[in-house]
Short mmCIF file of C-alpha atoms in Angstrom, two decimals:
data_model
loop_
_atom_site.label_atom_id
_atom_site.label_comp_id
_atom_site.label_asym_id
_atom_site.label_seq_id
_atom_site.Cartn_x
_atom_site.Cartn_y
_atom_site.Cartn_z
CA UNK A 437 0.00 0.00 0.00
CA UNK A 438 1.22 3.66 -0.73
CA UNK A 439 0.39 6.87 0.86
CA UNK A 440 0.88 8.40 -2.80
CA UNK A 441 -3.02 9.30 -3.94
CA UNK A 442 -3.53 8.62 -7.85
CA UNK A 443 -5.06 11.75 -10.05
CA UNK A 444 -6.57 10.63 -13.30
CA UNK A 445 -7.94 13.32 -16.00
CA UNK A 446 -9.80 12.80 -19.02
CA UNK A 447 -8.61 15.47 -21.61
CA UNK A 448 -11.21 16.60 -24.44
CA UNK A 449 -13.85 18.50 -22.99
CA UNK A 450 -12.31 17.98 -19.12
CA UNK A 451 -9.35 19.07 -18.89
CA UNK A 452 -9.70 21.11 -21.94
CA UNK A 453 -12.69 23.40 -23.07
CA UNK A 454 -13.32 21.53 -26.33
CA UNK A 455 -11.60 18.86 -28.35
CA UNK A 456 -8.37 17.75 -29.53
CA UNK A 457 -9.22 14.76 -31.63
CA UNK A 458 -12.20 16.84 -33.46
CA UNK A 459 -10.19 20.04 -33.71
CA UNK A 460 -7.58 18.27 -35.36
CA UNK A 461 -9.41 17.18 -38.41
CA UNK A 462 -10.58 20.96 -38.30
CA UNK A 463 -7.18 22.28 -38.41
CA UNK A 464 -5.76 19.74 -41.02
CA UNK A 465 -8.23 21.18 -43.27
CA UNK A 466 -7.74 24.88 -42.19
CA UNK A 467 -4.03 23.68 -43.32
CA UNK A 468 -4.95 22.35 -46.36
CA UNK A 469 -3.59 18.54 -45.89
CA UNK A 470 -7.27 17.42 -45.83
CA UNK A 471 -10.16 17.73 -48.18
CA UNK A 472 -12.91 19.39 -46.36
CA UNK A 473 -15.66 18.28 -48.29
CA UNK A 474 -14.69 14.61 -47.99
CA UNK A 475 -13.25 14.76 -44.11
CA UNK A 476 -15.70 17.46 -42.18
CA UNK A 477 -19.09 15.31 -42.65
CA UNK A 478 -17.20 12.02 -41.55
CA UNK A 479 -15.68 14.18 -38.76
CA UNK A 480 -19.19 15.48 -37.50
CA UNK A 481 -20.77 11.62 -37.78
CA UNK A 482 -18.04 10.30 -35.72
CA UNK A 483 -18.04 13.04 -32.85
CA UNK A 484 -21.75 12.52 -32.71
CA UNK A 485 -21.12 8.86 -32.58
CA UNK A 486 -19.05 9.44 -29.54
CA UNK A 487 -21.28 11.61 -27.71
CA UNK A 488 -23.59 9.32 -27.73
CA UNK A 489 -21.86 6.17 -26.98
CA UNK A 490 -21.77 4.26 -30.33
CA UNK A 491 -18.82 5.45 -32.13
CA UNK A 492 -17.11 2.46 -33.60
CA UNK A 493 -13.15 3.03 -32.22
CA UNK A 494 -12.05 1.28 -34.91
CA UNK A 495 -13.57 2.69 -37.33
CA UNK A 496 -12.95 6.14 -36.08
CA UNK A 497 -9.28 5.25 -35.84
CA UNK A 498 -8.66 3.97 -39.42
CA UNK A 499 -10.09 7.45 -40.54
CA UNK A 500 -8.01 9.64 -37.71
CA UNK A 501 -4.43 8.14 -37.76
CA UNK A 502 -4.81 7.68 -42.01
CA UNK A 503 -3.64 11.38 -42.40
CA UNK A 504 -0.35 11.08 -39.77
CA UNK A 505 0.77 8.10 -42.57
CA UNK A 506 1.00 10.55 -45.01
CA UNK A 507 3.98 12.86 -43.60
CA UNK A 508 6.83 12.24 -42.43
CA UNK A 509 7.53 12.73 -38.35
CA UNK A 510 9.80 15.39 -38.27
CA UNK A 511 6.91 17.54 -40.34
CA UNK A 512 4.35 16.44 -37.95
CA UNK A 513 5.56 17.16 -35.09
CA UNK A 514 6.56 20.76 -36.10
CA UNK A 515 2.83 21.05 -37.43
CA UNK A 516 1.66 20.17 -33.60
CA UNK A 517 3.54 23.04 -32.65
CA UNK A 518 1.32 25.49 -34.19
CA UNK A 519 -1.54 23.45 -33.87
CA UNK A 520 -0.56 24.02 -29.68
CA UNK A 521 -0.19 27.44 -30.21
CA UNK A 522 -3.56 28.21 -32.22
CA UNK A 523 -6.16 25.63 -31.05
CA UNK A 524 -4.87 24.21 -27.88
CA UNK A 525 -3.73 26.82 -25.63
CA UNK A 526 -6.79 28.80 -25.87
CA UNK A 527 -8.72 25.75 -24.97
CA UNK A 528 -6.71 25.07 -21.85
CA UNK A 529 -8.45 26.89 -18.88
CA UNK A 530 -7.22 28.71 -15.64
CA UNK A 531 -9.37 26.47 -13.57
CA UNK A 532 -8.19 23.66 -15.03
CA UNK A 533 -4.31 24.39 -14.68
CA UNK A 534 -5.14 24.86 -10.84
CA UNK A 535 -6.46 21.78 -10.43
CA UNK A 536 -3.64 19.93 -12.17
CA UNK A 537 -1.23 22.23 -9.65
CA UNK A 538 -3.35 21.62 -6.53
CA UNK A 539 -3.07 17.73 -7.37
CA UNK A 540 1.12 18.17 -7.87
CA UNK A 541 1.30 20.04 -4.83
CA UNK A 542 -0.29 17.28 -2.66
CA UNK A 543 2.58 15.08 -4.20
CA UNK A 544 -0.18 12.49 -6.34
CA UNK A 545 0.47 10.90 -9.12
CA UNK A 546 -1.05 12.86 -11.92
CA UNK A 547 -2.05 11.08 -15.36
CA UNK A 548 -3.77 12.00 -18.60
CA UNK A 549 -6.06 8.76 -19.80
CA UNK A 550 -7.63 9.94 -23.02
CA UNK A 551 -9.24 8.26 -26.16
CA UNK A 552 -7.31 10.63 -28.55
CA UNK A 553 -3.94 9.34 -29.91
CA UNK A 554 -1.04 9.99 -28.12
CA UNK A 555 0.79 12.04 -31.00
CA UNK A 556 -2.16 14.42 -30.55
CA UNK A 557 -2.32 14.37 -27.07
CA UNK A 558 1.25 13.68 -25.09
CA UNK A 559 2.66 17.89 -25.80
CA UNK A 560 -0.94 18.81 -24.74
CA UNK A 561 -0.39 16.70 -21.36
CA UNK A 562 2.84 18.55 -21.07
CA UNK A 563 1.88 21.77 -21.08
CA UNK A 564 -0.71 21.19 -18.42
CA UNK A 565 2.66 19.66 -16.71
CA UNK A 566 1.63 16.01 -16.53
CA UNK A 567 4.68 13.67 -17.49
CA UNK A 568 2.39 10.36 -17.53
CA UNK A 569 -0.20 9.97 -20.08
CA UNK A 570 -2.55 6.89 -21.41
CA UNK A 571 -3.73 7.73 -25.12
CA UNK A 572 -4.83 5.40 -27.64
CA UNK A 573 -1.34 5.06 -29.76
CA UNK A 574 -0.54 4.85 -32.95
CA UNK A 575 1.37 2.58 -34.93
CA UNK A 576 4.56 3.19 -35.62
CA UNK A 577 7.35 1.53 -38.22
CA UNK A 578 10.64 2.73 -38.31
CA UNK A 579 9.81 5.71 -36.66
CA UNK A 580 7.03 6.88 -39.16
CA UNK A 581 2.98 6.26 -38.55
CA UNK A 582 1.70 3.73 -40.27
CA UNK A 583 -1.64 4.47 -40.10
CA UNK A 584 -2.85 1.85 -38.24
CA UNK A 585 -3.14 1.35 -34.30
CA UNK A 586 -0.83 -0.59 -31.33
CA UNK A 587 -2.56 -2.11 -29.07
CA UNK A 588 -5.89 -1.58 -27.05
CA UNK A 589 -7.21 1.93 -27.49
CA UNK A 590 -7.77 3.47 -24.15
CA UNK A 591 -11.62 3.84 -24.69
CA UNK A 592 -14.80 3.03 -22.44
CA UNK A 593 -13.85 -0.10 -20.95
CA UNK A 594 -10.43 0.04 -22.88
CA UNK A 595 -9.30 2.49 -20.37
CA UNK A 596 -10.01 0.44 -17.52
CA UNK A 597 -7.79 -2.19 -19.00
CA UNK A 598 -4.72 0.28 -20.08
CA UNK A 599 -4.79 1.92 -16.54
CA UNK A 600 -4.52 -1.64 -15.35
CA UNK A 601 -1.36 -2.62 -17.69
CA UNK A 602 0.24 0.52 -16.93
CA UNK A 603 -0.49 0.34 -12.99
CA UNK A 604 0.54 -3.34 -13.54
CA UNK A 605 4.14 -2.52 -15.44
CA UNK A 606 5.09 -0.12 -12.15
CA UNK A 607 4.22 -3.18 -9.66
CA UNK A 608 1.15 -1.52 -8.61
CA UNK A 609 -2.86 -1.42 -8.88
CA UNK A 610 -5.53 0.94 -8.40
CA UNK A 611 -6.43 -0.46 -4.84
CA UNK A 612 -3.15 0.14 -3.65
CA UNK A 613 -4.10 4.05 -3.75
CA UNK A 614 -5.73 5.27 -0.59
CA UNK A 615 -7.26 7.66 -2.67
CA UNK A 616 -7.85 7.62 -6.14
CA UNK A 617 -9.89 10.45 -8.26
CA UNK A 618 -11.36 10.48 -11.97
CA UNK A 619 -12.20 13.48 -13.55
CA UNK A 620 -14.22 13.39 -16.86
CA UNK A 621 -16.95 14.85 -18.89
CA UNK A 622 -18.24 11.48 -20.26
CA UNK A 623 -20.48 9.04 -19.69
CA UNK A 624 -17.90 6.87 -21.97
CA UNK A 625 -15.49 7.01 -19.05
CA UNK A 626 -18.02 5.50 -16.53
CA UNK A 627 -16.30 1.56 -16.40
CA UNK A 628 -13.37 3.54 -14.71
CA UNK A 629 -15.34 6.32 -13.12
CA UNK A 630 -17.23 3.50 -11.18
CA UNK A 631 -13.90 1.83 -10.26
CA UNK A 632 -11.86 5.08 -8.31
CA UNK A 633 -12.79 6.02 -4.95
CA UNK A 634 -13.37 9.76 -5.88
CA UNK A 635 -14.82 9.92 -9.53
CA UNK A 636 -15.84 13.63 -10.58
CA UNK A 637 -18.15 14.63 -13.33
CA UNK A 638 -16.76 18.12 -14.87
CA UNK A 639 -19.16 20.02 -17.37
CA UNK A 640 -20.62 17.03 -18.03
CA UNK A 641 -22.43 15.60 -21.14
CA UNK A 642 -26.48 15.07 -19.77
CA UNK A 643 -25.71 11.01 -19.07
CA UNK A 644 -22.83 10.91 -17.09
CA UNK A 645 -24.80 14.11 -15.31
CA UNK A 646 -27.94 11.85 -14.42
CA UNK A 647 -25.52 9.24 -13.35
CA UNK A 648 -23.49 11.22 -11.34
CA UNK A 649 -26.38 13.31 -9.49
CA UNK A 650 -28.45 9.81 -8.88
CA UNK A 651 -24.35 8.66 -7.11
CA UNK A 652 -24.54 11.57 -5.33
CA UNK A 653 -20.67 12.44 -7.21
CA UNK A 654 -19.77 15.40 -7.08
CA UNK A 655 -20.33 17.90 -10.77
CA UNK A 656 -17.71 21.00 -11.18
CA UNK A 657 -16.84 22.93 -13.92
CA UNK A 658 -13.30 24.20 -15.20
CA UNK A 659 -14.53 26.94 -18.32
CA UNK A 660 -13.37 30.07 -17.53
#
């Protein structure tokens, strides 16, 4: 047992006031690498899908890592760089950043768990000054994306089972935490959300709201 308490935040729409995976697709056609009238309808099905629990992660994937097979790394990751500076850091909230700093200050274990690939979501993670993250991750062949995906993609239920490995691979598990909180907007997140002592429902979508009111957890918001 550890006296360390575990801190585990969702990402889109939690820790953030929107959403990375969605806003990508936006900006890669603001950019001109994807054709708008063939990518934004798929884009709007697919977010739809996933606010209201059916989205096909498989599915979803194929179309969302396709694009990061088409360019090299090295021009990638300098395209993140102003996708940071002109979609994400607007979207990352005061409120937010204190509760990530309240929950370093106490000395817990902080960790992003998100749906949204890792290449899109590990600098975001960083900034918010969260070394550990848990995103669904892309494939990877001699240090270009492939397209495809590696390994089980940390959604629904899939993040109960990636928060497992990756407690697992540091000779620990979730009950070993005296404490351990959730923070999310989604009612996607509930498998793990039912499994931490302290689950929290911020802005949340009008399921996980119904749920969390009828558990009596507690509902905050982090928009500015």
């Amino acid at each position: 047992m550890t006296t360390q308490n575990l801190a585990l935040f969702d990402l889109d729409n939690t820790l953030l006031a929107g959403d990375s995976d969605y806003n990508w697709s936006l900006f890669l056609i603001e950019e001109g690498l994807l054709d708008a009238k063939t990518h934004h309808d798929r884009n709007e099905q697919f977010y739809v899908d996933y606010k209201n629990g059916c989205l096909d992660i498989y599915a979803f994937l194929k179309f969302q890592l396709q694009p990061l097979s088409q360019h090299p790394k090295t021009f990638l990751d300098k395209l993140h760089l102003k996708y940071m500076e002109k979609v994400i850091r607007p979207m990352m909230t005061d409120k937010a950043k204190a509760l990530v700093d309240a929950h370093k200050a106490k000395g817990d274990l902080c960790l992003v768990i998100t749906a949204t690939n890792s290449f899109v979501t590990k600098p975001i993670a960083t900034a918010y000054g969260i070394e550990h993250l848990i995103g669904t991750d892309p494939e990877m062949v001699n240090g270009e994306y492939t397209g495809g995906v590696s390994g089980m993609p940390s959604f629904q239920a899939g993040k109960v089972t990636r928060l497992n490995q990756w407690l697992t691979e540091r000779g620990k598990q979730l009950k070993d935490f005296p404490i351990s909180y959730f923070y999310s907007d989604s009612h996607n997140d509930l498998p793990l959300m039912q499994l931490v002592t302290n689950p929290v429902a911020v802005d949340a979508d009008p399921t996980l709201t119904e749920y969390a009111n009828a558990h009596q957890w507690p509902h905050i918001s982090l928009r500015d």
